[in-house]
mmCIF file of C-alpha atoms in Angstrom:
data_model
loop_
_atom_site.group_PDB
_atom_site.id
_atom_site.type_symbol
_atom_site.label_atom_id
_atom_site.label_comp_id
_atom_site.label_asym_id
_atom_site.label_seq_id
_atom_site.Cartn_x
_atom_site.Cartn_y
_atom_site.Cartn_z
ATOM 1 C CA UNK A 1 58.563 -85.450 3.997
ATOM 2 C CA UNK A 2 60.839 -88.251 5.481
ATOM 3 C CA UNK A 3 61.567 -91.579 4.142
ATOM 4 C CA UNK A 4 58.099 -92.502 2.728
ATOM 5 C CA UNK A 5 59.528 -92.411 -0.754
ATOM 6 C CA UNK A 6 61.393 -95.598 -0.139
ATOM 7 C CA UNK A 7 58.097 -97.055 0.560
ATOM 8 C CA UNK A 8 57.302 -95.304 -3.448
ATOM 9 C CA UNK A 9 60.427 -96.720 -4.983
ATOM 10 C CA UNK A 10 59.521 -100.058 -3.864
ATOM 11 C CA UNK A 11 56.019 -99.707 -5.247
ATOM 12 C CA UNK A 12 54.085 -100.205 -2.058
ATOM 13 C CA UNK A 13 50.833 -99.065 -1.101
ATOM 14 C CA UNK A 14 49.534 -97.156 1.695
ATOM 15 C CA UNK A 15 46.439 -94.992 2.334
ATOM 16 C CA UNK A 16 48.407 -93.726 5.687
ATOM 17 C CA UNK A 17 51.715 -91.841 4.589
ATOM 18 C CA UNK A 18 53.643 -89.770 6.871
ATOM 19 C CA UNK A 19 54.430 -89.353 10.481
ATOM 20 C CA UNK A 20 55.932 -85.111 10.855
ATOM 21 C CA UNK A 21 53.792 -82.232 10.314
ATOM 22 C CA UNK A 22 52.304 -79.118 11.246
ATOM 23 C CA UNK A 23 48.873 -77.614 11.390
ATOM 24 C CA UNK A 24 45.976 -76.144 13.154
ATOM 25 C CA UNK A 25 44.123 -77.810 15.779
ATOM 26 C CA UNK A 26 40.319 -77.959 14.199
ATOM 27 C CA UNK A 27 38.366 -79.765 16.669
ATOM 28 C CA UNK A 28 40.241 -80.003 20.562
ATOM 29 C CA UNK A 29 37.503 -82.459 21.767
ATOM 30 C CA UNK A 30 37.859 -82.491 25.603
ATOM 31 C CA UNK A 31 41.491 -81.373 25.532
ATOM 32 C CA UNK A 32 42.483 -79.145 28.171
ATOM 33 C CA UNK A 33 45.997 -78.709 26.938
ATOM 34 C CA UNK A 34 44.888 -77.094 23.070
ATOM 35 C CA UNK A 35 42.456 -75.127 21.360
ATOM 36 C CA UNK A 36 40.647 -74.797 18.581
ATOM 37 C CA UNK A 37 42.265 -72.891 16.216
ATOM 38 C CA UNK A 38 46.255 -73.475 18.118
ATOM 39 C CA UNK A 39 48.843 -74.155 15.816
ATOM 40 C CA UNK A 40 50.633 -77.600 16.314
ATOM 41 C CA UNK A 41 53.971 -79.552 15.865
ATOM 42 C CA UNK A 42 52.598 -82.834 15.590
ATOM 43 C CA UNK A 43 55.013 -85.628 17.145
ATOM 44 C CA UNK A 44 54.922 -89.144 15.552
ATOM 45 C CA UNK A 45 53.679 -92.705 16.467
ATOM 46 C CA UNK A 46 51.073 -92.601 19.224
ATOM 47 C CA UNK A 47 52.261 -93.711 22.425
ATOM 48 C CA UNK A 48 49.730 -94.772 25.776
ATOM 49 C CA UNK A 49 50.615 -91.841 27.611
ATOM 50 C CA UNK A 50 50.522 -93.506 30.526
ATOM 51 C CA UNK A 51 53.790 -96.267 30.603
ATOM 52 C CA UNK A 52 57.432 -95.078 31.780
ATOM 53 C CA UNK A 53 58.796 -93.860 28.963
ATOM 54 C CA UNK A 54 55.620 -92.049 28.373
ATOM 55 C CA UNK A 55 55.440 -90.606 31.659
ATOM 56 C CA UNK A 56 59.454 -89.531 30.949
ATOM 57 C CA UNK A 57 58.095 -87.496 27.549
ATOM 58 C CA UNK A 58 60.238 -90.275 25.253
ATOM 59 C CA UNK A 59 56.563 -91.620 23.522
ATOM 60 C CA UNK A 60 58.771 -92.861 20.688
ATOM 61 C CA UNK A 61 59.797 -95.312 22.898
ATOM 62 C CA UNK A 62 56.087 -96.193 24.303
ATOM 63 C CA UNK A 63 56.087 -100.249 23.191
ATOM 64 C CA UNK A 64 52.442 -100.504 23.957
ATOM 65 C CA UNK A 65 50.769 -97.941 20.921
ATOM 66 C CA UNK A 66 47.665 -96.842 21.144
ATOM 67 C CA UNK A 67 45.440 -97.826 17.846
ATOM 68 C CA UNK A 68 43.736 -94.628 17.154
ATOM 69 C CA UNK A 69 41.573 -96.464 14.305
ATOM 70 C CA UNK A 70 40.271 -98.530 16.743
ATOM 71 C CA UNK A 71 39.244 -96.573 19.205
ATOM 72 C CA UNK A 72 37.782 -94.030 16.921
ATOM 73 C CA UNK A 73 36.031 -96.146 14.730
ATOM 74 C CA UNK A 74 37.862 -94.113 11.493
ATOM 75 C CA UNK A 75 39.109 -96.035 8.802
ATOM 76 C CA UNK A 76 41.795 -93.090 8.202
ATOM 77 C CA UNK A 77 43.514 -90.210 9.654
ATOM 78 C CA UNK A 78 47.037 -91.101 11.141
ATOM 79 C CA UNK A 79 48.981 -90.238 8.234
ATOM 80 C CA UNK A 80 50.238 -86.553 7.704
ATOM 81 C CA UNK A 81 50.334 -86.893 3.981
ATOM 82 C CA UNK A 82 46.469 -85.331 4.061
ATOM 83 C CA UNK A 83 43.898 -82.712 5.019
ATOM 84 C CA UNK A 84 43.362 -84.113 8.569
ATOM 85 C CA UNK A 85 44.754 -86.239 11.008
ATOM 86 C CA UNK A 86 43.692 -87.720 14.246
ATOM 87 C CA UNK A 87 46.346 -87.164 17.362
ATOM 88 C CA UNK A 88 46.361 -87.597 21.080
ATOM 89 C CA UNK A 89 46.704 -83.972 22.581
ATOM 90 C CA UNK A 90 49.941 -84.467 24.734
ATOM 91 C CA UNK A 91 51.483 -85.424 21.467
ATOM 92 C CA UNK A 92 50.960 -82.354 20.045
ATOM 93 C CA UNK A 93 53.444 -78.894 20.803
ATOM 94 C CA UNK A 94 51.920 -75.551 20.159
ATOM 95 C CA UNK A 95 54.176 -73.169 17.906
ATOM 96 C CA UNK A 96 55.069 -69.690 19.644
ATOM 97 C CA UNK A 97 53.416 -66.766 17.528
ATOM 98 C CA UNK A 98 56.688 -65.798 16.682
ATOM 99 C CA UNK A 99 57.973 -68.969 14.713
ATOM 100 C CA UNK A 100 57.250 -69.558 11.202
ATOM 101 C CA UNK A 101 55.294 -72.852 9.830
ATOM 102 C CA UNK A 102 57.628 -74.116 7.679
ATOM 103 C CA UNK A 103 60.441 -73.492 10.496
ATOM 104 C CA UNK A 104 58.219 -75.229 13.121
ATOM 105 C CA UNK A 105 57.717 -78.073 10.444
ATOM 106 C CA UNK A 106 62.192 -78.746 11.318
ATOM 107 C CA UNK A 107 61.079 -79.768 14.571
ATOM 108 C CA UNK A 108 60.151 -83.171 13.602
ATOM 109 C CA UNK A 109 62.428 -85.420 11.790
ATOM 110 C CA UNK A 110 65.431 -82.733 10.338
ATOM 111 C CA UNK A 111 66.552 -81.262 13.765
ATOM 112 C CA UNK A 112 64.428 -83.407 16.407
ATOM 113 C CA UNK A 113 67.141 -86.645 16.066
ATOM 114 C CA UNK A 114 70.615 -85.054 16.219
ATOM 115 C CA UNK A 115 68.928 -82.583 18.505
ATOM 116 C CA UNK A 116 68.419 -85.073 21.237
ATOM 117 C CA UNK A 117 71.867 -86.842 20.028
ATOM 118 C CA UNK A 118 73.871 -83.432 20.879
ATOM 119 C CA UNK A 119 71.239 -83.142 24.157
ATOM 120 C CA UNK A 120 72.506 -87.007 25.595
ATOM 121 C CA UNK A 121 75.992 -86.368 24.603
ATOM 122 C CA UNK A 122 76.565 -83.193 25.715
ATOM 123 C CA UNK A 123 78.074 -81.174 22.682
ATOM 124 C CA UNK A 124 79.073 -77.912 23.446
ATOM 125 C CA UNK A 125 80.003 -74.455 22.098
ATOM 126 C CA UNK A 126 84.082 -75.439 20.195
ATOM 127 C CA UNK A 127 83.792 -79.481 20.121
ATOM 128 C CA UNK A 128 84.145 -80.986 16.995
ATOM 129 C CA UNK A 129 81.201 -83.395 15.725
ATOM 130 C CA UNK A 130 81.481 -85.379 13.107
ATOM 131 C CA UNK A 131 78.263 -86.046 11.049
ATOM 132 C CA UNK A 132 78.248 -89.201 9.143
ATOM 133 C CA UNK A 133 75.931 -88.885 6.334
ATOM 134 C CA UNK A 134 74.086 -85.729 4.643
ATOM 135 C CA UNK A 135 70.544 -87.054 4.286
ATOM 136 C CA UNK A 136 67.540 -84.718 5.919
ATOM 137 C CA UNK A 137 68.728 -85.799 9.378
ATOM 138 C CA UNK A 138 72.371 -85.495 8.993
ATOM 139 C CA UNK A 139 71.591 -81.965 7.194
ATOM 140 C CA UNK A 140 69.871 -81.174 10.619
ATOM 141 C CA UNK A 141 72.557 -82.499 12.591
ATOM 142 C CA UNK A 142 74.953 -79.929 10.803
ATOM 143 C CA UNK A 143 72.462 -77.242 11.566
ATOM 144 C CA UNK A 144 71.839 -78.445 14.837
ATOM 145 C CA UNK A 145 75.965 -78.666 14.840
ATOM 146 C CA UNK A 146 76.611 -74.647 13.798
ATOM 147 C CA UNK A 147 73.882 -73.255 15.719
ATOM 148 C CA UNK A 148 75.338 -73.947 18.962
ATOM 149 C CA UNK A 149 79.086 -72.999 17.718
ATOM 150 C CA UNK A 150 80.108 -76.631 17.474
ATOM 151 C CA UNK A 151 82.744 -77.785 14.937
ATOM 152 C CA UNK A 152 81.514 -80.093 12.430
ATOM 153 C CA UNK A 153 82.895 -82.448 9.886
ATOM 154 C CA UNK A 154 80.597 -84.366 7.927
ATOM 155 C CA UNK A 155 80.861 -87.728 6.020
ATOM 156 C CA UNK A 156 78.996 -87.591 2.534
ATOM 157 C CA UNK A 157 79.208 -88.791 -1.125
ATOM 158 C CA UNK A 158 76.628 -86.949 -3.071
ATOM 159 C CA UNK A 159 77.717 -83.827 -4.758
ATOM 160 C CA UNK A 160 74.135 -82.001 -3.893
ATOM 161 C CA UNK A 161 74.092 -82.915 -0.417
ATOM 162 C CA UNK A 162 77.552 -82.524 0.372
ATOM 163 C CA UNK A 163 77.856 -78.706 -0.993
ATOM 164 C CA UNK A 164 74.401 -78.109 1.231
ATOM 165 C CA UNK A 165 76.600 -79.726 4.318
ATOM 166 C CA UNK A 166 79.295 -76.456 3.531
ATOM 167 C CA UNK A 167 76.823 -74.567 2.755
ATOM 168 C CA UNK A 168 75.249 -75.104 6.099
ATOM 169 C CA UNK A 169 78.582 -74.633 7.414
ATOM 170 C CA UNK A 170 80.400 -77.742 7.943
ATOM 171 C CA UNK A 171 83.824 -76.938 7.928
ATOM 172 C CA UNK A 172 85.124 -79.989 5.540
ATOM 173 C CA UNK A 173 82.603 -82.872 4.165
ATOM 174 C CA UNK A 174 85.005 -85.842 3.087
ATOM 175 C CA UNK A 175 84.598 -89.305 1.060
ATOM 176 C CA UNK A 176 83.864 -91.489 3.951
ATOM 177 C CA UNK A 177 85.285 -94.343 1.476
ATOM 178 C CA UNK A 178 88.855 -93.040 1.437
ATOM 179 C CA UNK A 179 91.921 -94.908 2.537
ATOM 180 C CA UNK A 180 92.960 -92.829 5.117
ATOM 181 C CA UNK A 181 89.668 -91.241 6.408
ATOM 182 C CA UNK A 182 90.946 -92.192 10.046
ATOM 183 C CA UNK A 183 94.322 -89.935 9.500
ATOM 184 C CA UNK A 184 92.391 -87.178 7.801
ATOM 185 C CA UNK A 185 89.956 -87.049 11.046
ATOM 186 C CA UNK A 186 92.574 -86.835 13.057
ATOM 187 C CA UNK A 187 95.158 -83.908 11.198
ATOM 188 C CA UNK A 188 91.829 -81.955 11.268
ATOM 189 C CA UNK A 189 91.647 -82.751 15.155
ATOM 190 C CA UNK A 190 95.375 -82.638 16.689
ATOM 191 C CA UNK A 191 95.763 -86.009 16.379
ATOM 192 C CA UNK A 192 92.906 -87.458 18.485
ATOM 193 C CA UNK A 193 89.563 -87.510 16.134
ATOM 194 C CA UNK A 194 86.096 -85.721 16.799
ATOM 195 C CA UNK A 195 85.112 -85.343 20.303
ATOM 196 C CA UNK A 196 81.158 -86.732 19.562
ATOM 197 C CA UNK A 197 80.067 -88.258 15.981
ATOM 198 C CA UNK A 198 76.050 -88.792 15.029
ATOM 199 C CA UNK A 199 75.651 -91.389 12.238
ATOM 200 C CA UNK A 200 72.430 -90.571 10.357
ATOM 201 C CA UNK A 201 73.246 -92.893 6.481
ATOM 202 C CA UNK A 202 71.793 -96.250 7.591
ATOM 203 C CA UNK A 203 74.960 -97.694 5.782
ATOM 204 C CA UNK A 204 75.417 -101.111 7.702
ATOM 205 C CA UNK A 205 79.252 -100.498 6.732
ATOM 206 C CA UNK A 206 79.563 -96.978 8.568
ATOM 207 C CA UNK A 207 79.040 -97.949 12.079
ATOM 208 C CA UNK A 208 82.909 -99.438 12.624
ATOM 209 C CA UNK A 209 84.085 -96.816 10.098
ATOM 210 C CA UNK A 210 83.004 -94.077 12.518
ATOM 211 C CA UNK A 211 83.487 -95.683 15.722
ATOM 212 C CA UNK A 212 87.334 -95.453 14.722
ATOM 213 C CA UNK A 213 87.029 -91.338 14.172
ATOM 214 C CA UNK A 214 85.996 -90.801 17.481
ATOM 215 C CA UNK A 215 88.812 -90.105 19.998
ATOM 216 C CA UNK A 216 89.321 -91.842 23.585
ATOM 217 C CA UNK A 217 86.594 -91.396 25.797
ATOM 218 C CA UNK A 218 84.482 -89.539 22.953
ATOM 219 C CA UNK A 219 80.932 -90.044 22.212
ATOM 220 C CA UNK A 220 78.780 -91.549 19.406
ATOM 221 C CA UNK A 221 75.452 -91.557 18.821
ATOM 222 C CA UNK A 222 73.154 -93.677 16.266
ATOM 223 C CA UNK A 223 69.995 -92.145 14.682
ATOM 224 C CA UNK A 224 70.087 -95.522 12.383
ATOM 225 C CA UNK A 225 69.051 -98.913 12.073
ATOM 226 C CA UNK A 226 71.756 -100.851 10.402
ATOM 227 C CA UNK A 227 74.993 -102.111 10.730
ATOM 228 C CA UNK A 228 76.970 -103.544 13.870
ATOM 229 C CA UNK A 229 79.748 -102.774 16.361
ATOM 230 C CA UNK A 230 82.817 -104.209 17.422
ATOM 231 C CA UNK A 231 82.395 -104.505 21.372
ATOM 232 C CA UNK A 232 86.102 -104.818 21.929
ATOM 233 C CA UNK A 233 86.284 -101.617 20.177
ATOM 234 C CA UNK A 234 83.961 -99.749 22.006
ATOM 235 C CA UNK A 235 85.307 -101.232 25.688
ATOM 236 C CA UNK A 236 89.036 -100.138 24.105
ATOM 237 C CA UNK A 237 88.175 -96.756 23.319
ATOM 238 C CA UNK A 238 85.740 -96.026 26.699
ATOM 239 C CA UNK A 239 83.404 -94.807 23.883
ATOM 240 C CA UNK A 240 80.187 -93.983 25.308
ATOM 241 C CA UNK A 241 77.028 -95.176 22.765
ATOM 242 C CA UNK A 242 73.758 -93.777 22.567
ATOM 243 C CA UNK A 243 70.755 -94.702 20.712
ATOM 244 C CA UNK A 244 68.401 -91.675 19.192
ATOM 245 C CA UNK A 245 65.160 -91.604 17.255
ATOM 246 C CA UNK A 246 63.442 -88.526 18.264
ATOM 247 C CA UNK A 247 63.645 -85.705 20.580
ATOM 248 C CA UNK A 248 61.413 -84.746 24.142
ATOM 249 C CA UNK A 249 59.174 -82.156 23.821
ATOM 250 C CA UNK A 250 57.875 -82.624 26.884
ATOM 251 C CA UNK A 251 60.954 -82.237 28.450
ATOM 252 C CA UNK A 252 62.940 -79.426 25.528
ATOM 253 C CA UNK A 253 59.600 -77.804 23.866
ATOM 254 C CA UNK A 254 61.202 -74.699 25.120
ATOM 255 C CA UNK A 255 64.915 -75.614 23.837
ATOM 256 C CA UNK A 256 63.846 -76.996 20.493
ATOM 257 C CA UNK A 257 61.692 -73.677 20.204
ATOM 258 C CA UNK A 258 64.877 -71.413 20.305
ATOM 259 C CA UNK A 259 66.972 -73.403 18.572
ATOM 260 C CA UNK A 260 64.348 -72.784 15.680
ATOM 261 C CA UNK A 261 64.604 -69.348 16.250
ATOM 262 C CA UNK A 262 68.406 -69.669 16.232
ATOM 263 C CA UNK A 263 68.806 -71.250 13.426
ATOM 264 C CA UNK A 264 66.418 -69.466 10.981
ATOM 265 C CA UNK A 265 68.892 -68.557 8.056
ATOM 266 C CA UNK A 266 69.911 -72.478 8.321
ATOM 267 C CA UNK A 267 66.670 -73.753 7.921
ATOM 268 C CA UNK A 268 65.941 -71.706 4.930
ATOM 269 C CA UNK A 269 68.493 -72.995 3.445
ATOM 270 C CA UNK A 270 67.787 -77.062 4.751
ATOM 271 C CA UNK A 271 64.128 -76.231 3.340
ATOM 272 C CA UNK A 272 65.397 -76.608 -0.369
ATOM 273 C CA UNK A 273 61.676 -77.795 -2.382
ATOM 274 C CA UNK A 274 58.213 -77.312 -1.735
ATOM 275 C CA UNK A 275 55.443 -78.971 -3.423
ATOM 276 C CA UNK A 276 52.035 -79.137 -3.408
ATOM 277 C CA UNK A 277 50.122 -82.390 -1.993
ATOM 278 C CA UNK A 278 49.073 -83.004 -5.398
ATOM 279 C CA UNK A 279 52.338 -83.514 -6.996
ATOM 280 C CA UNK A 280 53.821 -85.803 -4.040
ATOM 281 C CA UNK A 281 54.797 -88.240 -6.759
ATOM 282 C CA UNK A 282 57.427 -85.402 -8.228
ATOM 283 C CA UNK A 283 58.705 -85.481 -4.553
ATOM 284 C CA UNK A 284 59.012 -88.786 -4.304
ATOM 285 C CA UNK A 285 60.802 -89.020 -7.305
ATOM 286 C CA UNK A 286 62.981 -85.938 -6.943
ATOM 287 C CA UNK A 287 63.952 -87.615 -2.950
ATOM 288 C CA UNK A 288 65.427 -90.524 -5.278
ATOM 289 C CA UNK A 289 67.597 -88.537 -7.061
ATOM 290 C CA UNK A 290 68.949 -87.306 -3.342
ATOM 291 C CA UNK A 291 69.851 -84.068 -5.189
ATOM 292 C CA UNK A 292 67.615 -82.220 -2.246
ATOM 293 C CA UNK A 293 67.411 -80.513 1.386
ATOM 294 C CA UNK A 294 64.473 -81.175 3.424
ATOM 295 C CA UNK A 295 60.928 -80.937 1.456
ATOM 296 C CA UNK A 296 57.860 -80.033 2.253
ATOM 297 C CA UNK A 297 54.142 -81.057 1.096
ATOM 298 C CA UNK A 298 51.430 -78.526 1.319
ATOM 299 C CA UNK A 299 47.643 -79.730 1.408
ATOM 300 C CA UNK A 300 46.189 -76.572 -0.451
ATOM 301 C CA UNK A 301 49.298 -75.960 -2.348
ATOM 302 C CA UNK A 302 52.324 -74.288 -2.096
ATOM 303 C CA UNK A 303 51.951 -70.739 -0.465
ATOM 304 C CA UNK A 304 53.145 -68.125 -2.664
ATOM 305 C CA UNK A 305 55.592 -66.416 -1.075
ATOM 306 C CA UNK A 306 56.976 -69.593 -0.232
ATOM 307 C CA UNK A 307 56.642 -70.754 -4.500
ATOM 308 C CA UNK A 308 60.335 -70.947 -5.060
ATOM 309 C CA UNK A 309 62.104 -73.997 -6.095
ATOM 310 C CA UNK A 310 65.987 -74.521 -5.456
ATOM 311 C CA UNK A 311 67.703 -77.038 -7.835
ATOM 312 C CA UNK A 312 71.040 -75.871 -6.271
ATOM 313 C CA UNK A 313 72.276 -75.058 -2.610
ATOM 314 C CA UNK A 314 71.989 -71.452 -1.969
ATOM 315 C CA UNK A 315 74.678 -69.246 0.086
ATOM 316 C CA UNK A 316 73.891 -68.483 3.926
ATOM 317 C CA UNK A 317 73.906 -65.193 5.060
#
């Protein structure tokens, strides 16, 4: 589940729900890529396939989307919120026999942003990255963060979310509303601030806030859509800017699929409910409260050795 509950709390309707998932592939059609029977990450939209960016593996940034209604004749089946879904085969990565479902499932929208973020900038093994906000995707930055031996400081008000952020092993998670957030960046950093920053809370007030906690010639990347810049700022600092919505697989299937493996214990822990399809509206409503990890919908219900529910961040191991 991403953010279709803001779509709930706002009482809109939609028959098509969702755009992450995993499943089996139950009819392959023509495909020579899949089988019947493969297990899937499915990627979201539905680019052409066939324009540059498509052609480069970045379909989330296809602007000519193909309508798969339409040329199907369905009057359903691109939402992941059900039994079945209709999906071009190139936009569809087959899980390794070794990786777990629900693991696979962090592919999508909890590591797949900050994954591409830390990709484009270049985070290594001892930087410090500063995460600004703890939602699913700034939960999978963190991961994302620690699994490749990064330093990370995270921005984040809620009490839930920010003792998940330490428990998935950011070093310090402070009030991104204090005073002197700048000098507290920087006594954590020798002075300088955070060497890259991802800003995942969609708070149109964070942008300049964490522009200003990067150091000289650092990098920051967006996985957002609000808020604005200061271009003398940016030009000042020699700040280099990226924008990020999802990650290649065309280009780092293989990557993303060890850095699932990598990060199993994380993800366990990022994986905090599970419910079954039939009680998506206690999702919704418990994604409100923000008092969660990263949840998960099951069609048939929730497996049961995967029937546990956490109403508190567990310890890593």
């Amino acid at each position: 589940m991403c953010t279709e509950w803001q779509g709930w709390r706002a009482g809109t309707h939609s028959c098509e729900l969702g755009h992450e998932a995993v499943g089996l592939v139950v009819d392959a059609a023509n495909s020579t890529r899949l089988r019947t029977g493969d297990r899937v990450i499915v990627m979201p939209h539905a680019g052409c396939g066939t324009c540059p960016a498509c052609e480069a593996g970045e379909h989330i940034h296809c602007i000519e989307q193909r309508d798969l209604l339409v040329e199907t004749g369905s009057t359903s089946g691109i939402g992941t919120y059900a039994d079945y879904l209709l999906k071009p085969d190139y936009l569809l990565h087959k899980v390794p026999d070794d990786i777990e479902t629900d693991h696979a499932a962090m592919a999508v929208c909890a590591l797949g942003p900050s994954f591409t973020a830390m990709e484009r900038m270049g985070v290594k093994a001892g930087e410090t990255l500063l995460v600004s906000g703890c939602g699913a995707v700034g939960l999978g930055a963190v991961v994302n963060g620690r699994t490749i031996g990064a330093r990370v400081i995270a921005l984040e008000l809620h009490p839930y979310r920010a003792e998940l952020a330490r428990k998935l092993g950011a070093e310090l998670v402070l009030d991104p509303r204090a005073e002197d957030i700048l000098q507290q960046v920087q006594a954590l950093t020798g002075g300088y601030g955070a060497d890259a920053g991802i800003e995942t809370s969609n708070n149109p007030s964070a942008p300049p806030v964490v522009l200003e906690l990067i150091r000289a010639r650092g990098r920051l990347s967006f996985v957002t859509w609000s808020g604005e810049l200061p271009v003398k700022r940016i030009t000042g600092k020699g700040v280099e800017i990226y924008g990020c919505w999802h990650w290649n697989h065309d280009r780092f299937g293989d990557a993303m699929m060890q850095r699932l493996r990598d990060a199993r214990p994380l993800l366990d822990a990022l994986m905090t409910h599970r419910f079954s399809m039939a009680d998506v509206a206690k999702a919704f409503a418990l994604q409100e409260t923000g008092s969660c990890g990263k949840v998960l919908l099951y069609p048939a219900g929730v497996p049961e050795h995967r029937n546990q529910h956490n109403s508190q961040p567990e310890d890593v191991q």
